[in-house]
Amino acid sequence: MLTEAQTAVSYHESATTPESRKAKGQFFTPSVVAEFMANMFCDIPTEFRMLDAGAGVGTLTAAVCERIMNEPCRRIFHADLYETDVESIPRLRHVLDACSDALVTHGHNFSYSILDKDFAFATTRQSLPLFTDEDEPVQYDLAIMNPPYFKIGADSEHARAASQLGVVQPNIYSLFLAMAVECLRPNGELVAITPRSYCNGRYFRPFRQWLFQRVSLEQVHSFASRTETFKESQVLQESIITRFRKTLYPTETVKITRSFGRDFSSVETQQVGRNRIIDNSCGDNLICIPETREDSAVVEVAESWSQRFADMGLRISTGPVVMFRTRQFHVDKLGVKATVPLFASHHIKRTGLYWPNQKPKWPEAFAATRDSRKHLVPRDNYLLVKRFTSKEERRRLTASAIFSDTVSSEYVAFENHINYVRHAERSLSLSELCGLEAVFNSVILDRYFRSFSGNTQVNATEVRSMKFPDMETIASIGDLIREANITSCSAREHVVLDALAIRGDTRRYLEGLIL
């Protein structure tokens, strides 16, 4: 059955263009991933009804059918599959007919309905079959999905559909998740492969709050490679697979699994306390996903630190200079007219701030005029942090200090691809700044950050929510580095680990990652 589905995918992809599929938010699930997802369900009833929203050519339903085919106990079930792509529907029907024939041969009873309408609007009373002749909503025991992916416009029909649920949805995939949750029976299960982006950040905060009032997160599966899962479609978003149960009584632990791309032969598994995975201490319901047991230990250490970034008097902001909007203020060289230095992401290295750093067609300075004043910040002691990094990079966090006495102008310009850290009420001391630079560049903070950041941005919102060592400890790290004139990155790493009293297996794990 999965072979039929994979053949259908190949035919469909040869008959369509990547651009047309991307415009529809259409990314087909590889058969090995579908098989893994089907096996994530814990409880498959003897008789049940299943939802597959955004079914494509039926790969996920075929995977469930393959799992059931060899079950010794006879199953009777019906699947409702939503698909709006007219080019996919004939192939979908062919795959489902093959599933039905195979299941009948093995003593099971399978029926299906293909619904050529947008699932996002399926919970309205005008949309069958989610409402029966008795005007009662159809409920599902199981739901499995690989929903489409595209942003929802504020004035779109999808946004209006989301408002009926009482929550703003930034993306179509989160709307599909919410709709599926609404359609589940009590204790029903939902397995979905989606981008990881809803796990953190302020845009998805209302959705997370809504979600965890209705379901228990029971399993999260992550992939060691961000791009391997959907490599044919060139998907750049980091994907995760989640299993939810519709219940008001969440489990005490969450199963965390991890594979290397599509290789599910040696899946790493750990059970982690729910409070370590879902952090609602600030009301954000952030979802933390430590990749390994060692990373779980790192998270436990970090969460023991006494304060969050935002509670330490620190502030983090995004650089105000958007290059394509400020071309009239770009100046090739500092000193021409009234200018200030322009700092950008390529100047930031773990070994220091390299400005000017010759980059073709990149201005070195920014005009300092009355009109450009809103794009500038006062000269001060700042920590500059790269905003865009990917999972595959050796470090997600890269930072460099800028000292006020190294800048002669009254103001400086920070490009939009960097964040800058400052103190809200005063200048950072030299020791504090050196300590912050060492901590931000440390392997322990990098592994901690990776556990809850699932996109290519180092968002200021995420940094504000992170736990940090207290400022006294940070300043002591800076003192040690300055007094001993430590310039080596690895030596600074050991200063941080010593100051934070990292010992035992966690220390050995982190030392093995120091480059």
Short mmCIF file of C-alpha atoms in Angstrom, two decimals:
data_model
loop_
_atom_site.label_atom_id
_atom_site.label_comp_id
_atom_site.label_asym_id
_atom_site.label_seq_id
_atom_site.Cartn_x
_atom_site.Cartn_y
_atom_site.Cartn_z
CA MET A 1 0.00 0.00 0.00
CA LEU A 2 2.81 2.39 0.80
CA THR A 3 4.44 1.33 -2.46
CA GLU A 4 1.27 2.39 -4.30
CA ALA A 5 1.33 5.71 -2.47
CA GLN A 6 4.99 6.36 -3.25
CA THR A 7 4.36 5.60 -6.92
CA ALA A 8 1.46 8.06 -6.86
CA VAL A 9 3.72 10.71 -5.34
CA SER A 10 6.30 10.17 -8.08
CA TYR A 11 3.66 10.48 -10.81
CA HIS A 12 2.24 13.62 -9.23
CA GLU A 13 5.63 15.29 -8.80
CA SER A 14 6.57 14.53 -12.41
CA ALA A 15 3.30 16.06 -13.62
CA THR A 16 3.55 19.25 -11.53
CA THR A 17 6.20 21.85 -10.79
CA PRO A 18 7.87 22.50 -7.43
CA GLU A 19 6.60 26.08 -7.66
CA SER A 20 2.97 25.01 -8.06
CA ARG A 21 3.23 22.58 -5.13
CA LYS A 22 4.89 25.19 -2.93
CA ALA A 23 2.14 27.70 -3.75
CA LYS A 24 -0.38 25.21 -2.35
CA GLY A 25 1.76 24.52 0.70
CA GLN A 26 2.04 20.93 -0.53
CA PHE A 27 4.94 18.79 0.74
CA PHE A 28 4.43 15.03 0.47
CA THR A 29 5.34 12.76 3.36
CA PRO A 30 8.11 10.22 2.58
CA SER A 31 6.84 6.67 3.03
CA VAL A 32 9.33 5.78 5.79
CA VAL A 33 8.24 8.85 7.77
CA ALA A 34 4.57 7.95 7.23
CA GLU A 35 5.22 4.42 8.49
CA PHE A 36 6.89 5.78 11.63
CA MET A 37 3.97 8.15 12.22
CA ALA A 38 1.41 5.36 11.89
CA ASN A 39 3.29 3.36 14.51
CA MET A 40 3.19 6.27 16.97
CA PHE A 41 -0.49 5.67 17.79
CA CYS A 42 -0.78 3.98 21.18
CA ASP A 43 -4.41 2.88 21.15
CA ILE A 44 -6.10 1.73 17.95
CA PRO A 45 -9.68 0.65 18.76
CA THR A 46 -11.34 -2.41 17.23
CA GLU A 47 -13.79 -0.05 15.51
CA PHE A 48 -12.81 3.54 14.83
CA ARG A 49 -13.07 6.57 12.60
CA MET A 50 -9.95 8.37 11.35
CA LEU A 51 -9.26 11.82 9.94
CA ASP A 52 -6.56 12.59 7.36
CA ALA A 53 -6.65 16.34 6.65
CA GLY A 54 -4.59 17.46 3.68
CA ALA A 55 -4.34 13.88 2.48
CA GLY A 56 -2.39 14.41 -0.75
CA VAL A 57 -2.23 11.01 -2.44
CA GLY A 58 -3.02 9.13 0.78
CA THR A 59 0.44 8.18 2.06
CA LEU A 60 -0.42 8.62 5.74
CA THR A 61 -3.67 6.66 5.54
CA ALA A 62 -1.86 3.94 3.57
CA ALA A 63 0.71 3.73 6.37
CA VAL A 64 -2.03 3.27 8.98
CA CYS A 65 -3.62 0.58 6.79
CA GLU A 66 -0.28 -1.23 6.53
CA ARG A 67 0.06 -1.22 10.29
CA ILE A 68 -3.46 -2.62 10.72
CA MET A 69 -3.16 -5.18 7.92
CA ASN A 70 -1.10 -7.60 10.00
CA GLU A 71 -2.93 -6.99 13.27
CA PRO A 72 -4.36 -10.28 14.60
CA CYS A 73 -7.53 -8.59 15.84
CA ARG A 74 -10.04 -7.63 13.12
CA ARG A 75 -10.45 -3.89 12.64
CA ILE A 76 -13.45 -2.07 11.23
CA PHE A 77 -12.77 1.54 10.40
CA HIS A 78 -13.65 4.48 8.19
CA ALA A 79 -11.34 7.27 7.06
CA ASP A 80 -12.37 10.79 6.03
CA LEU A 81 -9.71 12.33 3.80
CA TYR A 82 -9.71 16.04 2.95
CA GLU A 83 -7.94 17.11 -0.24
CA THR A 84 -8.59 20.14 -2.45
CA ASP A 85 -5.98 19.49 -5.16
CA VAL A 86 -7.93 18.13 -8.14
CA GLU A 87 -4.75 16.64 -9.63
CA SER A 88 -4.12 14.57 -6.49
CA ILE A 89 -7.63 13.18 -6.01
CA PRO A 90 -7.58 10.46 -8.74
CA ARG A 91 -4.29 9.15 -7.40
CA LEU A 92 -5.64 9.36 -3.85
CA ARG A 93 -8.65 7.26 -4.82
CA HIS A 94 -6.41 4.67 -6.50
CA VAL A 95 -4.27 4.33 -3.36
CA LEU A 96 -7.31 4.00 -1.09
CA ASP A 97 -8.87 1.33 -3.30
CA ALA A 98 -5.62 -0.63 -3.06
CA CYS A 99 -5.74 -0.24 0.73
CA SER A 100 -9.31 -1.48 0.86
CA ASP A 101 -8.55 -4.56 -1.26
CA ALA A 102 -5.50 -5.48 0.83
CA LEU A 103 -7.32 -5.06 4.15
CA VAL A 104 -10.29 -7.14 3.04
CA THR A 105 -7.88 -9.90 2.03
CA HIS A 106 -6.47 -9.87 5.58
CA GLY A 107 -9.90 -9.95 7.22
CA HIS A 108 -10.38 -6.26 8.01
CA ASN A 109 -13.13 -3.85 6.97
CA PHE A 110 -12.07 -0.43 5.61
CA SER A 111 -14.18 2.28 4.01
CA TYR A 112 -13.34 5.86 3.10
CA SER A 113 -14.71 9.21 1.99
CA ILE A 114 -12.75 11.74 -0.07
CA LEU A 115 -13.85 15.29 0.69
CA ASP A 116 -12.71 17.76 -1.95
CA LYS A 117 -13.01 20.81 0.29
CA ASP A 118 -10.78 22.87 2.54
CA PHE A 119 -10.52 21.26 5.96
CA ALA A 120 -10.02 24.70 7.51
CA PHE A 121 -13.73 25.37 6.96
CA ALA A 122 -14.93 21.88 7.83
CA THR A 123 -16.24 22.56 11.32
CA THR A 124 -18.97 24.91 10.16
CA ARG A 125 -22.48 23.49 10.10
CA GLN A 126 -22.68 23.99 6.36
CA SER A 127 -19.78 21.57 5.82
CA LEU A 128 -20.50 17.86 5.73
CA PRO A 129 -19.53 15.27 6.85
CA LEU A 130 -18.30 16.83 10.10
CA PHE A 131 -21.97 17.27 10.93
CA THR A 132 -24.39 14.37 10.59
CA ASP A 133 -28.09 14.33 9.72
CA GLU A 134 -28.79 14.62 13.45
CA ASP A 135 -26.81 17.87 13.47
CA GLU A 136 -24.22 16.34 15.74
CA PRO A 137 -20.53 16.86 14.95
CA VAL A 138 -18.62 13.86 13.67
CA GLN A 139 -15.80 12.95 16.04
CA TYR A 140 -12.66 10.97 15.34
CA ASP A 141 -10.79 8.41 17.36
CA LEU A 142 -7.57 9.02 15.42
CA ALA A 143 -6.25 11.86 13.30
CA ILE A 144 -3.07 11.84 11.23
CA MET A 145 -1.84 14.69 9.08
CA ASN A 146 0.86 16.50 7.20
CA PRO A 147 -0.96 19.84 6.88
CA PRO A 148 -0.18 22.49 4.26
CA TYR A 149 2.18 25.31 5.15
CA PHE A 150 1.64 28.99 4.35
CA LYS A 151 1.02 32.18 6.29
CA ILE A 152 -2.55 33.30 6.92
CA GLY A 153 -3.47 36.85 5.92
CA ALA A 154 -5.16 38.88 8.64
CA ASP A 155 -8.23 39.54 6.46
CA SER A 156 -8.40 36.12 4.78
CA GLU A 157 -11.18 33.55 4.99
CA HIS A 158 -8.79 31.29 6.88
CA ALA A 159 -8.31 33.99 9.51
CA ARG A 160 -12.07 34.27 9.91
CA ALA A 161 -12.31 30.49 10.27
CA ALA A 162 -9.64 30.62 12.97
CA SER A 163 -11.54 33.33 14.82
CA GLN A 164 -14.43 30.88 15.26
CA LEU A 165 -12.09 28.85 17.46
CA GLY A 166 -11.30 31.94 19.49
CA VAL A 167 -7.60 32.04 18.68
CA VAL A 168 -5.42 33.81 16.11
CA GLN A 169 -3.56 31.42 13.78
CA PRO A 170 -0.39 32.76 12.09
CA ASN A 171 -0.13 29.81 9.70
CA ILE A 172 -2.44 27.36 7.98
CA TYR A 173 -0.73 24.34 9.57
CA SER A 174 -1.58 25.49 13.11
CA LEU A 175 -5.18 26.09 12.02
CA PHE A 176 -5.33 22.49 10.75
CA LEU A 177 -3.96 21.27 14.08
CA ALA A 178 -6.57 23.25 15.98
CA MET A 179 -9.41 22.03 13.76
CA ALA A 180 -8.25 18.42 14.18
CA VAL A 181 -8.18 18.79 17.97
CA GLU A 182 -11.74 20.10 17.86
CA CYS A 183 -12.82 17.03 15.87
CA LEU A 184 -11.27 14.43 18.19
CA ARG A 185 -13.30 12.38 20.63
CA PRO A 186 -12.27 12.57 24.28
CA ASN A 187 -9.08 10.50 24.62
CA GLY A 188 -8.60 10.53 20.83
CA GLU A 189 -5.07 10.75 19.40
CA LEU A 190 -3.57 13.15 16.85
CA VAL A 191 -0.25 12.46 15.12
CA ALA A 192 1.06 15.28 12.92
CA ILE A 193 4.26 16.28 11.15
CA THR A 194 4.61 20.05 11.10
CA PRO A 195 7.18 22.82 11.27
CA ARG A 196 8.61 23.32 14.75
CA SER A 197 7.98 27.05 14.67
CA TYR A 198 4.84 26.94 16.83
CA CYS A 199 6.84 25.61 19.78
CA ASN A 200 8.10 29.05 20.75
CA GLY A 201 7.80 32.75 19.98
CA ARG A 202 5.12 35.32 20.68
CA TYR A 203 3.20 34.86 17.40
CA PHE A 204 2.18 31.32 18.32
CA ARG A 205 1.72 32.03 22.06
CA PRO A 206 -2.13 32.25 21.86
CA PHE A 207 -2.21 29.01 19.88
CA ARG A 208 -0.05 27.16 22.42
CA GLN A 209 -2.20 28.43 25.28
CA TRP A 210 -5.34 27.30 23.45
CA LEU A 211 -3.82 23.94 22.55
CA PHE A 212 -2.66 22.89 26.02
CA GLN A 213 -6.05 23.66 27.50
CA ARG A 214 -7.37 20.77 25.38
CA VAL A 215 -4.66 18.18 24.81
CA SER A 216 -1.78 16.36 26.45
CA LEU A 217 1.51 16.27 24.55
CA GLU A 218 2.64 12.64 24.78
CA GLN A 219 5.45 12.31 22.23
CA VAL A 220 7.74 14.55 20.21
CA HIS A 221 10.01 13.23 17.47
CA SER A 222 12.79 15.41 16.07
CA PHE A 223 15.23 14.94 13.20
CA ALA A 224 18.98 15.43 13.51
CA SER A 225 19.00 17.06 10.06
CA ARG A 226 16.74 20.01 9.34
CA THR A 227 16.64 19.37 5.58
CA GLU A 228 16.87 15.59 5.14
CA THR A 229 13.22 14.76 5.87
CA PHE A 230 11.75 16.62 2.90
CA LYS A 231 14.91 16.90 0.83
CA GLU A 232 13.07 16.42 -2.50
CA SER A 233 10.91 19.45 -1.73
CA GLN A 234 13.85 21.52 -0.41
CA VAL A 235 11.99 22.35 2.82
CA LEU A 236 14.12 24.60 5.01
CA GLN A 237 11.84 24.62 8.07
CA GLU A 238 12.78 22.27 10.88
CA SER A 239 10.10 19.58 11.16
CA ILE A 240 8.86 17.62 14.15
CA ILE A 241 6.29 14.86 14.64
CA THR A 242 4.00 15.20 17.63
CA ARG A 243 1.43 12.93 19.23
CA PHE A 244 -1.32 14.57 21.23
CA ARG A 245 -4.18 13.05 23.24
CA LYS A 246 -7.40 14.97 23.79
CA THR A 247 -7.68 15.02 27.55
CA LEU A 248 -7.71 17.45 30.46
CA TYR A 249 -5.30 15.22 32.39
CA PRO A 250 -1.80 15.51 30.91
CA THR A 251 0.80 12.81 31.39
CA GLU A 252 3.61 13.39 33.87
CA THR A 253 6.27 12.61 31.27
CA VAL A 254 6.70 13.14 27.52
CA LYS A 255 8.37 10.62 25.23
CA ILE A 256 11.16 12.30 23.25
CA THR A 257 12.51 10.46 20.21
CA ARG A 258 15.07 11.40 17.59
CA SER A 259 16.27 9.95 14.30
CA PHE A 260 18.96 10.81 11.80
CA GLY A 261 16.98 11.95 8.79
CA ARG A 262 14.83 9.14 7.45
CA ASP A 263 16.81 6.39 9.15
CA PHE A 264 14.48 4.99 11.82
CA SER A 265 16.55 1.87 12.47
CA SER A 266 18.14 3.32 15.62
CA VAL A 267 15.77 5.85 17.14
CA GLU A 268 17.02 7.49 20.33
CA THR A 269 14.36 7.50 23.07
CA GLN A 270 14.05 9.24 26.43
CA GLN A 271 11.24 10.02 28.89
CA VAL A 272 11.36 13.59 30.17
CA GLY A 273 9.23 15.23 32.82
CA ARG A 274 6.37 17.25 31.34
CA ASN A 275 7.42 20.38 33.25
CA ARG A 276 10.81 20.17 31.53
CA ILE A 277 9.17 20.00 28.09
CA ILE A 278 6.35 22.53 28.48
CA ASP A 279 7.50 25.67 30.27
CA ASN A 280 4.54 27.77 31.37
CA SER A 281 6.36 29.68 34.09
CA CYS A 282 5.87 32.91 32.11
CA GLY A 283 2.48 31.95 30.66
CA ASP A 284 4.00 31.19 27.25
CA ASN A 285 3.75 27.37 27.16
CA LEU A 286 7.13 27.14 25.43
CA ILE A 287 7.91 23.65 24.13
CA CYS A 288 11.44 22.53 24.90
CA ILE A 289 12.82 19.58 22.91
CA PRO A 290 16.20 18.35 24.18
CA GLU A 291 17.69 16.20 21.44
CA THR A 292 19.54 13.74 23.68
CA ARG A 293 19.65 12.61 27.30
CA GLU A 294 22.78 14.72 27.69
CA ASP A 295 20.89 17.76 26.44
CA SER A 296 18.11 17.00 28.96
CA ALA A 297 20.77 17.22 31.66
CA VAL A 298 21.96 20.54 30.23
CA VAL A 299 18.40 21.91 30.28
CA GLU A 300 18.05 20.81 33.90
CA VAL A 301 21.22 22.71 34.80
CA ALA A 302 20.12 25.83 32.93
CA GLU A 303 16.64 25.79 34.44
CA SER A 304 18.26 25.78 37.89
CA TRP A 305 19.76 29.21 37.26
CA SER A 306 18.07 31.84 39.37
CA GLN A 307 16.92 34.43 36.85
CA ARG A 308 15.62 34.88 33.35
CA PHE A 309 17.35 37.24 30.96
CA ALA A 310 14.54 39.79 31.22
CA ASP A 311 14.73 39.83 35.03
CA MET A 312 18.40 40.83 35.12
CA GLY A 313 17.95 44.39 33.94
CA LEU A 314 19.10 43.32 30.48
CA ARG A 315 17.38 44.25 27.25
CA ILE A 316 17.73 42.78 23.78
CA SER A 317 16.59 44.52 20.61
CA THR A 318 16.86 43.98 16.87
CA GLY A 319 19.11 46.29 14.89
CA PRO A 320 17.01 49.12 13.39
CA VAL A 321 18.81 49.43 10.04
CA VAL A 322 16.93 47.60 7.29
CA MET A 323 19.35 47.79 4.39
CA PHE A 324 16.98 47.94 1.42
CA ARG A 325 14.93 50.69 3.08
CA THR A 326 17.88 52.92 4.00
CA ARG A 327 20.00 52.96 0.85
CA GLN A 328 20.12 56.77 0.87
CA PHE A 329 22.14 56.63 4.11
CA HIS A 330 24.72 54.03 3.04
CA VAL A 331 28.30 55.31 2.90
CA ASP A 332 31.21 53.27 1.59
CA LYS A 333 33.84 54.53 4.03
CA LEU A 334 33.74 55.96 7.53
CA GLY A 335 34.82 59.60 7.72
CA VAL A 336 33.13 60.64 4.48
CA LYS A 337 30.75 63.44 5.52
CA ALA A 338 29.04 62.92 8.92
CA THR A 339 29.06 59.16 9.35
CA VAL A 340 28.92 56.45 12.01
CA PRO A 341 30.13 52.82 11.80
CA LEU A 342 27.62 50.32 10.44
CA PHE A 343 27.82 46.92 12.15
CA ALA A 344 26.36 43.83 10.48
CA SER A 345 26.13 40.09 11.00
CA HIS A 346 29.30 39.27 9.05
CA HIS A 347 31.34 41.37 11.50
CA ILE A 348 30.39 39.10 14.43
CA LYS A 349 32.74 36.23 15.23
CA ARG A 350 33.26 34.19 18.38
CA THR A 351 36.81 35.48 18.44
CA GLY A 352 35.75 39.13 18.39
CA LEU A 353 34.16 41.93 16.39
CA TYR A 354 35.77 42.36 12.98
CA TRP A 355 34.89 45.80 11.64
CA PRO A 356 35.53 46.99 9.04
CA ASN A 357 35.39 43.61 7.38
CA GLN A 358 35.57 43.96 3.63
CA LYS A 359 32.50 42.48 2.00
CA PRO A 360 31.76 43.22 -1.64
CA LYS A 361 29.16 45.96 -2.15
CA TRP A 362 28.63 46.34 1.60
CA PRO A 363 28.85 49.86 3.09
CA GLU A 364 31.21 50.43 5.97
CA ALA A 365 29.35 53.40 7.41
CA PHE A 366 25.96 55.06 7.78
CA ALA A 367 25.12 58.73 7.36
CA ALA A 368 24.43 60.60 10.60
CA THR A 369 21.77 63.17 9.75
CA ARG A 370 18.54 64.42 11.22
CA ASP A 371 16.60 62.11 8.90
CA SER A 372 18.70 59.03 9.75
CA ARG A 373 18.63 59.56 13.53
CA LYS A 374 15.76 57.06 14.07
CA HIS A 375 17.99 54.29 12.64
CA LEU A 376 20.86 54.93 15.07
CA VAL A 377 21.54 53.97 18.69
CA PRO A 378 23.71 55.86 21.19
CA ARG A 379 27.31 54.74 21.63
CA ASP A 380 27.59 52.38 24.62
CA ASN A 381 28.84 48.98 25.71
CA TYR A 382 26.80 46.41 23.77
CA LEU A 383 26.82 42.71 23.04
CA LEU A 384 26.03 41.98 19.38
CA VAL A 385 24.38 38.63 18.59
CA LYS A 386 23.79 37.11 15.15
CA ARG A 387 20.06 36.84 14.41
CA PHE A 388 20.13 34.20 11.68
CA THR A 389 21.76 30.81 12.19
CA SER A 390 20.69 27.30 11.22
CA LYS A 391 20.54 23.98 13.07
CA GLU A 392 23.36 22.60 10.94
CA GLU A 393 25.80 25.32 12.04
CA ARG A 394 28.23 24.33 14.76
CA ARG A 395 26.89 27.11 16.97
CA ARG A 396 23.45 28.69 16.97
CA LEU A 397 24.63 31.51 19.23
CA THR A 398 27.47 33.75 18.09
CA ALA A 399 28.21 37.03 19.87
CA SER A 400 30.80 39.82 19.94
CA ALA A 401 31.26 42.70 22.36
CA ILE A 402 31.49 46.32 21.25
CA PHE A 403 33.09 48.70 23.73
CA SER A 404 32.10 52.37 23.75
CA ASP A 405 35.70 53.57 24.00
CA THR A 406 36.50 51.93 20.64
CA VAL A 407 33.95 54.13 18.83
CA SER A 408 34.62 57.81 18.28
CA SER A 409 31.15 58.82 17.07
CA GLU A 410 28.22 59.70 19.32
CA TYR A 411 26.02 57.07 17.66
CA VAL A 412 26.38 53.68 15.95
CA ALA A 413 24.29 51.81 13.38
CA PHE A 414 23.22 48.18 13.83
CA GLU A 415 21.93 46.28 10.82
CA ASN A 416 18.67 44.34 11.11
CA HIS A 417 20.29 40.88 11.02
CA ILE A 418 21.81 41.35 14.48
CA ASN A 419 20.42 41.71 18.00
CA TYR A 420 22.09 44.01 20.49
CA VAL A 421 22.12 43.51 24.25
CA ARG A 422 22.35 46.36 26.74
CA HIS A 423 21.40 47.21 30.31
CA ALA A 424 18.09 49.00 30.74
CA GLU A 425 19.27 51.55 33.31
CA ARG A 426 23.03 51.94 32.94
CA SER A 427 26.04 50.97 30.89
CA LEU A 428 27.27 47.41 31.19
CA SER A 429 30.59 47.26 33.01
CA LEU A 430 33.57 45.88 31.10
CA SER A 431 33.54 42.72 33.23
CA GLU A 432 29.81 42.22 32.69
CA LEU A 433 30.19 42.68 28.95
CA CYS A 434 33.15 40.28 28.71
CA GLY A 435 31.26 37.76 30.83
CA LEU A 436 28.11 38.02 28.70
CA GLU A 437 30.18 37.54 25.55
CA ALA A 438 31.74 34.37 27.00
CA VAL A 439 28.39 32.99 28.21
CA PHE A 440 26.59 33.67 24.91
CA ASN A 441 29.41 31.95 23.02
CA SER A 442 29.53 29.00 25.42
CA VAL A 443 28.57 25.47 24.45
CA ILE A 444 26.25 25.13 27.45
CA LEU A 445 24.09 28.09 26.42
CA ASP A 446 24.14 26.90 22.81
CA ARG A 447 22.77 23.44 23.73
CA TYR A 448 20.19 25.04 26.03
CA PHE A 449 19.08 27.42 23.29
CA ARG A 450 18.78 24.63 20.72
CA SER A 451 16.35 22.75 22.96
CA PHE A 452 13.59 25.32 22.46
CA SER A 453 14.53 27.19 19.28
CA GLY A 454 13.20 25.54 16.15
CA ASN A 455 13.80 28.11 13.46
CA THR A 456 16.71 29.88 11.81
CA GLN A 457 16.34 33.04 13.86
CA VAL A 458 17.74 33.93 17.26
CA ASN A 459 14.58 35.73 18.32
CA ALA A 460 14.78 38.38 20.99
CA THR A 461 11.60 36.92 22.53
CA GLU A 462 13.31 33.55 22.99
CA VAL A 463 16.39 35.09 24.58
CA ARG A 464 14.25 37.08 27.04
CA SER A 465 12.63 33.85 28.26
CA MET A 466 15.93 31.99 28.80
CA LYS A 467 17.34 31.33 32.25
CA PHE A 468 20.79 32.86 32.86
CA PRO A 469 23.47 32.84 35.54
CA ASP A 470 23.18 35.88 37.80
CA MET A 471 25.05 39.06 36.90
CA GLU A 472 27.54 38.59 39.72
CA THR A 473 28.61 35.24 38.25
CA ILE A 474 28.69 36.70 34.73
CA ALA A 475 30.87 39.59 35.93
CA SER A 476 33.24 37.15 37.69
CA ILE A 477 33.64 35.26 34.40
CA GLY A 478 34.49 38.55 32.71
CA ASP A 479 36.99 39.41 35.47
CA LEU A 480 38.84 36.13 35.00
CA ILE A 481 39.00 36.56 31.23
CA ARG A 482 40.20 40.15 31.43
CA GLU A 483 42.77 39.60 34.20
CA ALA A 484 44.33 36.58 32.47
CA ASN A 485 43.88 38.13 29.00
CA ILE A 486 42.23 34.93 27.74
CA THR A 487 41.62 35.16 23.99
CA SER A 488 41.24 31.48 23.09
CA CYS A 489 37.62 30.40 22.58
CA SER A 490 38.22 26.97 24.15
CA ALA A 491 39.93 28.49 27.18
CA ARG A 492 36.98 30.84 27.68
CA GLU A 493 34.66 27.84 27.47
CA HIS A 494 36.45 26.21 30.40
CA VAL A 495 36.25 29.44 32.41
CA VAL A 496 32.46 29.40 31.94
CA LEU A 497 32.12 25.72 32.85
CA ASP A 498 34.26 26.22 35.97
CA ALA A 499 32.34 29.30 37.08
CA LEU A 500 29.01 27.50 36.63
CA ALA A 501 30.30 24.43 38.51
CA ILE A 502 29.51 22.02 35.67
CA ARG A 503 30.78 18.58 36.69
CA GLY A 504 30.55 14.87 35.88
CA ASP A 505 28.93 13.45 32.74
CA THR A 506 27.45 16.80 31.74
CA ARG A 507 30.90 18.40 31.86
CA ARG A 508 32.41 15.61 29.77
CA TYR A 509 29.58 15.89 27.22
CA LEU A 510 30.01 19.64 26.84
CA GLU A 511 33.80 19.45 26.68
CA GLY A 512 33.42 17.01 23.81
CA LEU A 513 31.50 19.68 21.88
CA ILE A 514 34.00 22.49 22.42
CA LEU A 515 35.67 23.41 19.14
#
